[in-house]
Coordinates of C-alpha atoms in Angstrom, one line a residue:
X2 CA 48.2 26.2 -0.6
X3 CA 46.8 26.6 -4.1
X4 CA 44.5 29.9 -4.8
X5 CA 41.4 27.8 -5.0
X6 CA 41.9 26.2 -1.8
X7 CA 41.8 29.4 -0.1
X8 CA 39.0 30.2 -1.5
X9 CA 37.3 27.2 -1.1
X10 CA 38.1 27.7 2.8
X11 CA 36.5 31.2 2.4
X12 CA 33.4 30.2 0.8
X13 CA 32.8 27.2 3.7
X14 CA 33.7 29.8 6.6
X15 CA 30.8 32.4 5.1
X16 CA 28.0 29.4 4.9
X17 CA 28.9 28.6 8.1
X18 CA 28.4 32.1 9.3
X19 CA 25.8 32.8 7.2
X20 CA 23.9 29.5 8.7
X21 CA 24.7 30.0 12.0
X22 CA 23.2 33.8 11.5
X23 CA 20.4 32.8 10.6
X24 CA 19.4 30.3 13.5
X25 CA 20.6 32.9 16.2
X26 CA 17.7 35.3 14.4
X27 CA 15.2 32.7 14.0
X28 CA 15.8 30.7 17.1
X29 CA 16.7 33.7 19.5
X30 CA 19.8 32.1 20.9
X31 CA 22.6 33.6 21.5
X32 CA 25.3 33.0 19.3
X33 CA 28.1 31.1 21.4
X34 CA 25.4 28.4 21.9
X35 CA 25.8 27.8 18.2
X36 CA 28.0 25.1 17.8
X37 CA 28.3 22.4 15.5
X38 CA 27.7 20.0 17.6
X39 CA 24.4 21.8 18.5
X40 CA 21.0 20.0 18.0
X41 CA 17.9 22.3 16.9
X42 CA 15.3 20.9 19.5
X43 CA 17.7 19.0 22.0
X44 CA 20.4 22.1 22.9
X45 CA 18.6 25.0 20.9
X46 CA 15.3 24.6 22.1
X47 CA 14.0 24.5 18.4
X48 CA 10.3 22.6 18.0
X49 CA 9.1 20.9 14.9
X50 CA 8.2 24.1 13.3
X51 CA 10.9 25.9 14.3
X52 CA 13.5 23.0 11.9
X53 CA 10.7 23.1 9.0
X54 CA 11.6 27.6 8.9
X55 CA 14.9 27.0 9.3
X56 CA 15.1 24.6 6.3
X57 CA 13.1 27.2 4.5
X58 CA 15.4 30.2 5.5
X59 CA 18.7 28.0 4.3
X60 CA 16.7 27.7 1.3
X61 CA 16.3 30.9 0.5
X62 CA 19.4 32.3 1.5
X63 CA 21.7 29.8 0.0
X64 CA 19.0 29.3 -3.4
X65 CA 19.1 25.5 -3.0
X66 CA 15.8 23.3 -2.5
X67 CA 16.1 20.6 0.1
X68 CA 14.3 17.6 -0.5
X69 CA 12.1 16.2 2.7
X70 CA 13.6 13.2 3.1
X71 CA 16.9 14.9 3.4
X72 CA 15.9 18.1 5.5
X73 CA 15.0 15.3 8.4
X74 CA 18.0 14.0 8.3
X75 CA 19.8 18.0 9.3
X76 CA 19.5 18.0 13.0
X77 CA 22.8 19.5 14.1
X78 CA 24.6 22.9 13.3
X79 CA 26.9 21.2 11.5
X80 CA 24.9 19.0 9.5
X81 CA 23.4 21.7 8.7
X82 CA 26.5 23.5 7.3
X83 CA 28.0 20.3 5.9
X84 CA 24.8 20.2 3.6
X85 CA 25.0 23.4 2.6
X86 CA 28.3 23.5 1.8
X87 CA 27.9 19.9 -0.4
X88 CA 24.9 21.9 -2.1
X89 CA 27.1 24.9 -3.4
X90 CA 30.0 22.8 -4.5

Protein backbone atom coordinates (compact mmCIF):
# COMPACT_ATOMS: atom_id res chain seq x y z
CA UNK A 1 0.00 0.00 0.00
CA UNK A 2 1.45 3.44 -0.94
CA UNK A 3 2.67 5.78 2.07
CA UNK A 4 -0.20 8.15 1.56
CA UNK A 5 -2.69 5.46 1.88
CA UNK A 6 -1.68 4.68 5.20
CA UNK A 7 -1.85 7.82 6.16
CA UNK A 8 -4.91 8.59 4.80
CA UNK A 9 -6.28 5.43 6.86
CA UNK A 10 -4.66 7.14 9.96
CA UNK A 11 -6.13 10.47 9.56
CA UNK A 12 -9.92 8.85 8.99
CA UNK A 13 -9.35 6.39 12.13
CA UNK A 14 -8.45 9.74 14.43
CA UNK A 15 -11.71 11.78 13.19
CA UNK A 16 -13.55 8.93 13.87
CA UNK A 17 -12.15 8.80 17.38
CA UNK A 18 -11.98 12.10 17.76
CA UNK A 19 -15.94 12.30 16.81
CA UNK A 20 -16.96 9.62 18.61
CA UNK A 21 -15.06 11.27 21.79
CA UNK A 22 -16.75 13.94 21.66
CA UNK A 23 -20.47 12.63 21.70
CA UNK A 24 -19.58 10.08 24.58
CA UNK A 25 -18.62 13.69 26.61
CA UNK A 26 -21.42 15.58 25.35
CA UNK A 27 -24.09 12.96 25.25
CA UNK A 28 -22.97 10.95 28.43
CA UNK A 29 -23.10 7.58 26.77
CA UNK A 30 -20.94 5.16 27.13
CA UNK A 31 -18.67 4.56 24.49
CA UNK A 32 -19.51 1.02 23.07
CA UNK A 33 -23.00 2.50 22.26
CA UNK A 34 -21.15 4.58 19.79
CA UNK A 35 -21.53 2.98 16.69
CA UNK A 36 -21.87 4.01 13.23
CA UNK A 37 -24.89 2.98 12.82
CA UNK A 38 -26.02 4.96 15.88
CA UNK A 39 -28.69 7.72 15.55
CA UNK A 40 -28.22 10.91 17.94
CA UNK A 41 -31.96 11.12 19.27
CA UNK A 42 -33.21 7.50 18.17
CA UNK A 43 -30.30 5.06 19.92
CA UNK A 44 -28.34 7.97 21.84
CA UNK A 45 -31.00 9.64 23.40
CA UNK A 46 -29.70 13.08 21.92
CA UNK A 47 -32.71 15.91 21.71
CA UNK A 48 -32.76 18.78 19.24
CA UNK A 49 -30.33 20.76 21.19
CA UNK A 50 -28.24 18.12 22.01
CA UNK A 51 -27.44 17.55 17.54
CA UNK A 52 -27.30 21.58 17.19
CA UNK A 53 -23.86 21.24 20.24
CA UNK A 54 -22.74 18.48 18.68
CA UNK A 55 -22.48 20.14 15.23
CA UNK A 56 -20.96 22.99 17.04
CA UNK A 57 -18.33 20.84 18.94
CA UNK A 58 -17.29 19.07 15.36
CA UNK A 59 -17.00 22.52 14.32
CA UNK A 60 -14.67 23.49 16.52
CA UNK A 61 -12.67 20.67 16.93
CA UNK A 62 -12.17 19.79 13.34
CA UNK A 63 -12.12 23.98 12.24
CA UNK A 64 -14.79 23.35 9.54
CA UNK A 65 -18.24 25.40 9.33
CA UNK A 66 -21.20 23.21 8.56
CA UNK A 67 -23.80 24.69 6.66
CA UNK A 68 -27.62 24.14 8.11
CA UNK A 69 -28.95 22.54 5.50
CA UNK A 70 -26.31 20.04 5.67
CA UNK A 71 -25.85 19.66 9.53
CA UNK A 72 -29.71 18.21 9.29
CA UNK A 73 -28.91 15.95 7.10
CA UNK A 74 -25.90 14.26 9.98
CA UNK A 75 -28.06 11.98 12.04
CA UNK A 76 -25.89 8.91 12.43
CA UNK A 77 -22.33 8.36 13.93
CA UNK A 78 -21.16 7.68 10.80
CA UNK A 79 -22.60 10.38 8.86
CA UNK A 80 -21.24 12.18 11.09
CA UNK A 81 -17.69 10.90 10.53
CA UNK A 82 -18.20 10.40 6.73
CA UNK A 83 -18.70 14.35 6.68
CA UNK A 84 -15.96 15.09 8.60
CA UNK A 85 -13.70 13.19 6.93
CA UNK A 86 -15.01 14.67 3.19
CA UNK A 87 -14.50 18.14 4.97
CA UNK A 88 -10.62 17.59 5.78
CA UNK A 89 -9.84 15.93 2.47
Amino acid sequence: MPPNQNLNKSIMSDIASRVKAIIVDKLGVDENEVVNEASFTNDLGADSLDTVELIMEFEKEFDIQIPDDQAENIATVGQAISYIEDAKK
